[in-house]
Tab-separated table of C-alpha atoms in Angstrom:
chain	number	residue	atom	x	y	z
O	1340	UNK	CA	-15.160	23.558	-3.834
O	1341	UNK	CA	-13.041	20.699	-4.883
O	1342	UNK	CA	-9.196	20.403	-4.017
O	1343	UNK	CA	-8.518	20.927	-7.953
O	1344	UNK	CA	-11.097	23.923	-8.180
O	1345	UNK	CA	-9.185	25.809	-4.881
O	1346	UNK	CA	-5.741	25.056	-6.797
O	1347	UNK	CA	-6.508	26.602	-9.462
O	1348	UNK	CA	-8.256	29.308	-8.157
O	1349	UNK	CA	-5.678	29.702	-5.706
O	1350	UNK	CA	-2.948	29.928	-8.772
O	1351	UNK	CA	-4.908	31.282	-11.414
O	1352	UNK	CA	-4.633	27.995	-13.052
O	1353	UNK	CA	-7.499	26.540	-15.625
O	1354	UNK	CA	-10.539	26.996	-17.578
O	1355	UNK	CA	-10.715	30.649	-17.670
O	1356	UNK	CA	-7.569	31.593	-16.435
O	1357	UNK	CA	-6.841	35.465	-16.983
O	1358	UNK	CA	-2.911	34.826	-16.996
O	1359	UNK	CA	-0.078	35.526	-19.377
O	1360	UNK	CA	-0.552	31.941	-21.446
O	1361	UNK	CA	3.357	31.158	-20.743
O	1362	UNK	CA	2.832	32.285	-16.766
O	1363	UNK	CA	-0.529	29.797	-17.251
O	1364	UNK	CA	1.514	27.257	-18.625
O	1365	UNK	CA	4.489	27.566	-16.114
O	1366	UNK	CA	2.358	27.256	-12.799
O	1367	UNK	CA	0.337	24.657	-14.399
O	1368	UNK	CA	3.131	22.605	-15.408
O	1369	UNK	CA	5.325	23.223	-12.082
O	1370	UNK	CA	1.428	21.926	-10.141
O	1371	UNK	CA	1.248	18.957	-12.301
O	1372	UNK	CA	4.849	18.123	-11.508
O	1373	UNK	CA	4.084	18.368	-7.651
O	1374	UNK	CA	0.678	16.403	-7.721
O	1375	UNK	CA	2.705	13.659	-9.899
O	1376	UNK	CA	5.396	13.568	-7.559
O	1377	UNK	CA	3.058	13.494	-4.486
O	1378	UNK	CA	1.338	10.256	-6.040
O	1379	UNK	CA	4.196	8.517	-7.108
O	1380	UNK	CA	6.093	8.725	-3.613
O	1381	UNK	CA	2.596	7.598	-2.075
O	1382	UNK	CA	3.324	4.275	-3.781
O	1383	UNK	CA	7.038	3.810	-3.322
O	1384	UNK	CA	6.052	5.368	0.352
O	1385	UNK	CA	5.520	2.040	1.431
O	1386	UNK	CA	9.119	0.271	0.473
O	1387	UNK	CA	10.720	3.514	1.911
O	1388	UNK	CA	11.884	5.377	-1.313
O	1389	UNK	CA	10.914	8.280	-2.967
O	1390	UNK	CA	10.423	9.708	-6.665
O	1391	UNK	CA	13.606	11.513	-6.752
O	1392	UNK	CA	14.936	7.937	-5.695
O	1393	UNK	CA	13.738	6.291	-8.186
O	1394	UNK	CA	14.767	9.074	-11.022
O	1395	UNK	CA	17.987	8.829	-9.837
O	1396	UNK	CA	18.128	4.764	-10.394
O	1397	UNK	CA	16.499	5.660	-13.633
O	1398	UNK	CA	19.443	7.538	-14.486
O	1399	UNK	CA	22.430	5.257	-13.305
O	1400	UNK	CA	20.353	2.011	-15.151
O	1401	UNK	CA	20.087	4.548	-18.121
O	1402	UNK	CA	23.531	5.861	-18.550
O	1403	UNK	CA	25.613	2.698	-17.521
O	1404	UNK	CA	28.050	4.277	-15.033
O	1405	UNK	CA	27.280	7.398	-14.695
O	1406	UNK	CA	29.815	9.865	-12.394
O	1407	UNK	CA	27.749	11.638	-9.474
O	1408	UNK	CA	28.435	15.418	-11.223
O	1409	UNK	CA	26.703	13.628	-14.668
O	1410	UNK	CA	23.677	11.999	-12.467
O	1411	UNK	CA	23.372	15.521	-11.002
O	1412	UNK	CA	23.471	17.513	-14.404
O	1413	UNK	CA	21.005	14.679	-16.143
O	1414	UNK	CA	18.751	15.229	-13.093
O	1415	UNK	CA	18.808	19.116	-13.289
O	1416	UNK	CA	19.860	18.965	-9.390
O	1417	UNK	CA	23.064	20.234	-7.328
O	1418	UNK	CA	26.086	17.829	-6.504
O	1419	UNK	CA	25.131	17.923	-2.878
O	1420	UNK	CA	21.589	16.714	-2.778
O	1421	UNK	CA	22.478	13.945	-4.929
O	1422	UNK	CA	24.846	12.916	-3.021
O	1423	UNK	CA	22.755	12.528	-0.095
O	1424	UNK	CA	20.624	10.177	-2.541
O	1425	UNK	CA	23.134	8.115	-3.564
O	1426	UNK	CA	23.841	7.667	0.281
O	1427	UNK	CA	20.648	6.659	1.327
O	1428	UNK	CA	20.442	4.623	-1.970
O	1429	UNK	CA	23.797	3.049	-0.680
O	1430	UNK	CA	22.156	2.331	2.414
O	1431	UNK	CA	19.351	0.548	1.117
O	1432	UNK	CA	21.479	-1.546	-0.839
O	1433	UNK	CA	20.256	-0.062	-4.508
O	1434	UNK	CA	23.453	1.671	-6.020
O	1435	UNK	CA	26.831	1.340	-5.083
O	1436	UNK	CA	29.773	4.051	-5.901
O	1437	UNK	CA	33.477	2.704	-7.304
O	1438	UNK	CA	36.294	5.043	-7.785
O	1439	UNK	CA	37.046	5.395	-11.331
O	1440	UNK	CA	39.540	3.574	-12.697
O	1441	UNK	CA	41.006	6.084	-14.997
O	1442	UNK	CA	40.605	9.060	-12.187
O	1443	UNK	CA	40.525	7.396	-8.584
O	1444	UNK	CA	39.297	10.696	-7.764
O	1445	UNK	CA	36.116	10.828	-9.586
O	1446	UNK	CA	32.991	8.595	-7.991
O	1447	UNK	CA	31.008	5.984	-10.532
O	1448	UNK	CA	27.327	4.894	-9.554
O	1449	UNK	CA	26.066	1.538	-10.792
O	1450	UNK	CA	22.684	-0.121	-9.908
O	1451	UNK	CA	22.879	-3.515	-7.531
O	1452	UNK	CA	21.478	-6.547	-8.172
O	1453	UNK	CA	19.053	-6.179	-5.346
O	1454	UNK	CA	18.020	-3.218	-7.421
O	1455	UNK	CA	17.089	-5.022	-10.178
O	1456	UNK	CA	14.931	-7.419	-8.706
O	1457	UNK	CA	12.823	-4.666	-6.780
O	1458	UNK	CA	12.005	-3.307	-9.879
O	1459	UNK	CA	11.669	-6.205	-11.585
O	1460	UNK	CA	8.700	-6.668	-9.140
O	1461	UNK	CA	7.371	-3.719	-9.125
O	1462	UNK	CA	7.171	-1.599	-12.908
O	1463	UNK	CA	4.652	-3.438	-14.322
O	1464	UNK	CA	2.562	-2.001	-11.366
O	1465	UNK	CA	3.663	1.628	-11.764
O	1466	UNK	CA	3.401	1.437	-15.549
O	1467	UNK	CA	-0.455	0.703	-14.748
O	1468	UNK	CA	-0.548	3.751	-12.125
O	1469	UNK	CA	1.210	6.319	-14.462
O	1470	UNK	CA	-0.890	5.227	-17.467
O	1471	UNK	CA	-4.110	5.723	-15.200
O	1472	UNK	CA	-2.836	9.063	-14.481
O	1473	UNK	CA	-2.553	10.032	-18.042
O	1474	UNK	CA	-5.671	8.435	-18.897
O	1475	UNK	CA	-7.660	11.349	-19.820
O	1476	UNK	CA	-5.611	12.094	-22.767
O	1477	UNK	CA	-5.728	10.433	-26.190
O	1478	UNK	CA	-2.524	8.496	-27.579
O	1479	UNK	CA	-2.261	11.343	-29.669
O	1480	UNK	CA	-2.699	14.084	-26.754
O	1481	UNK	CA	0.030	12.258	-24.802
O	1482	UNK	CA	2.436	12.359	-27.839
O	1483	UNK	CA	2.052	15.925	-28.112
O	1484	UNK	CA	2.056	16.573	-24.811
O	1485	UNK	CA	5.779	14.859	-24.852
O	1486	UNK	CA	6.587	16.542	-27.653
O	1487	UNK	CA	5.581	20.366	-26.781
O	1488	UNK	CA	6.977	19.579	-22.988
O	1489	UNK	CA	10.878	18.236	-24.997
O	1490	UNK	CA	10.704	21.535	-26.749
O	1491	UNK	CA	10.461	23.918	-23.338
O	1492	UNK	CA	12.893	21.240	-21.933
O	1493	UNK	CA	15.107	21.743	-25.005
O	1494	UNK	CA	15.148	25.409	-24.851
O	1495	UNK	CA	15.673	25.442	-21.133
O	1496	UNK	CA	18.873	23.311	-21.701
O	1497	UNK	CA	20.170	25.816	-24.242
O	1498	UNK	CA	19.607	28.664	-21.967
């Protein structure tokens, strides 16, 4: 049996599955989040980061200057574990952390420059890898596929 056929067996998962759709659609979405994750930190393995790592870069570049309680909330993760991101991020010179001016208090991440060029380097690369991943599907199926995943991401967001 192949490692795909025991996971699904094992969750009830495919072709034939005799789950609740929305159950069917929950483990199969949380297993395709895992097996995503477990690829992409095989490649960043290498250059010692990981995929939360690199989400959390994603978000600072994204938002600008993001505090450490909005990187947290746009990540869907608790204060405390990213904080311990941001420090090993700190360590490996790839986001720093100012005091805001307006509220000396309150912690601002930004990306380095030595952030920058790593990527620079390297997304052409995992653009390749993720669009191999999704190969299977049609433009089309990977549009709806966005679109149907926003929606459950929408109304968990409301909740």
């Amino acid at each position: 049996m192949s490692r795909e056929s025991k996971t699904e067996v094992l969750l009830g998962i495919g072709p034939g599955s005799q789950l609740e759709p929305s159950i069917r659609a929950f483990r199969t979405t949380l297993t395709l989040a895992q097996k995503l994750r477990y690829a992409m930190d095989e490649r960043l393995r290498a250059d010692g980061l990981t995929t939360q790592q690199a989400a959390l870069i994603t978000v600072v570049a994204a938002a600008g200057k993001p505090s450490l309680a909005e990187a947290a909330a746009a990540l869907g993760s608790t204060h405390q574990n990213v904080a311990q991101i941001v420090a090993a991020l700190v360590r490996k010179d790839m986001l720093q952390v100012e005091p805001d001016p307006a509220d000396k208090r309150r912690k601002l991440l930004s990306t380095t420059n030595r952030n920058a060029a790593y990527w620079k380097e390297r997304d052409e690369g995992d653009f390749g890898a993720v669009a191999d991943w999704f190969g299977e599907l049609s433009p089309a199926e990977v549009e709806t596929f966005c679109e149907l995943s926003d929606r459950v991401i929408g109304r968990l967001d409301d909740a």
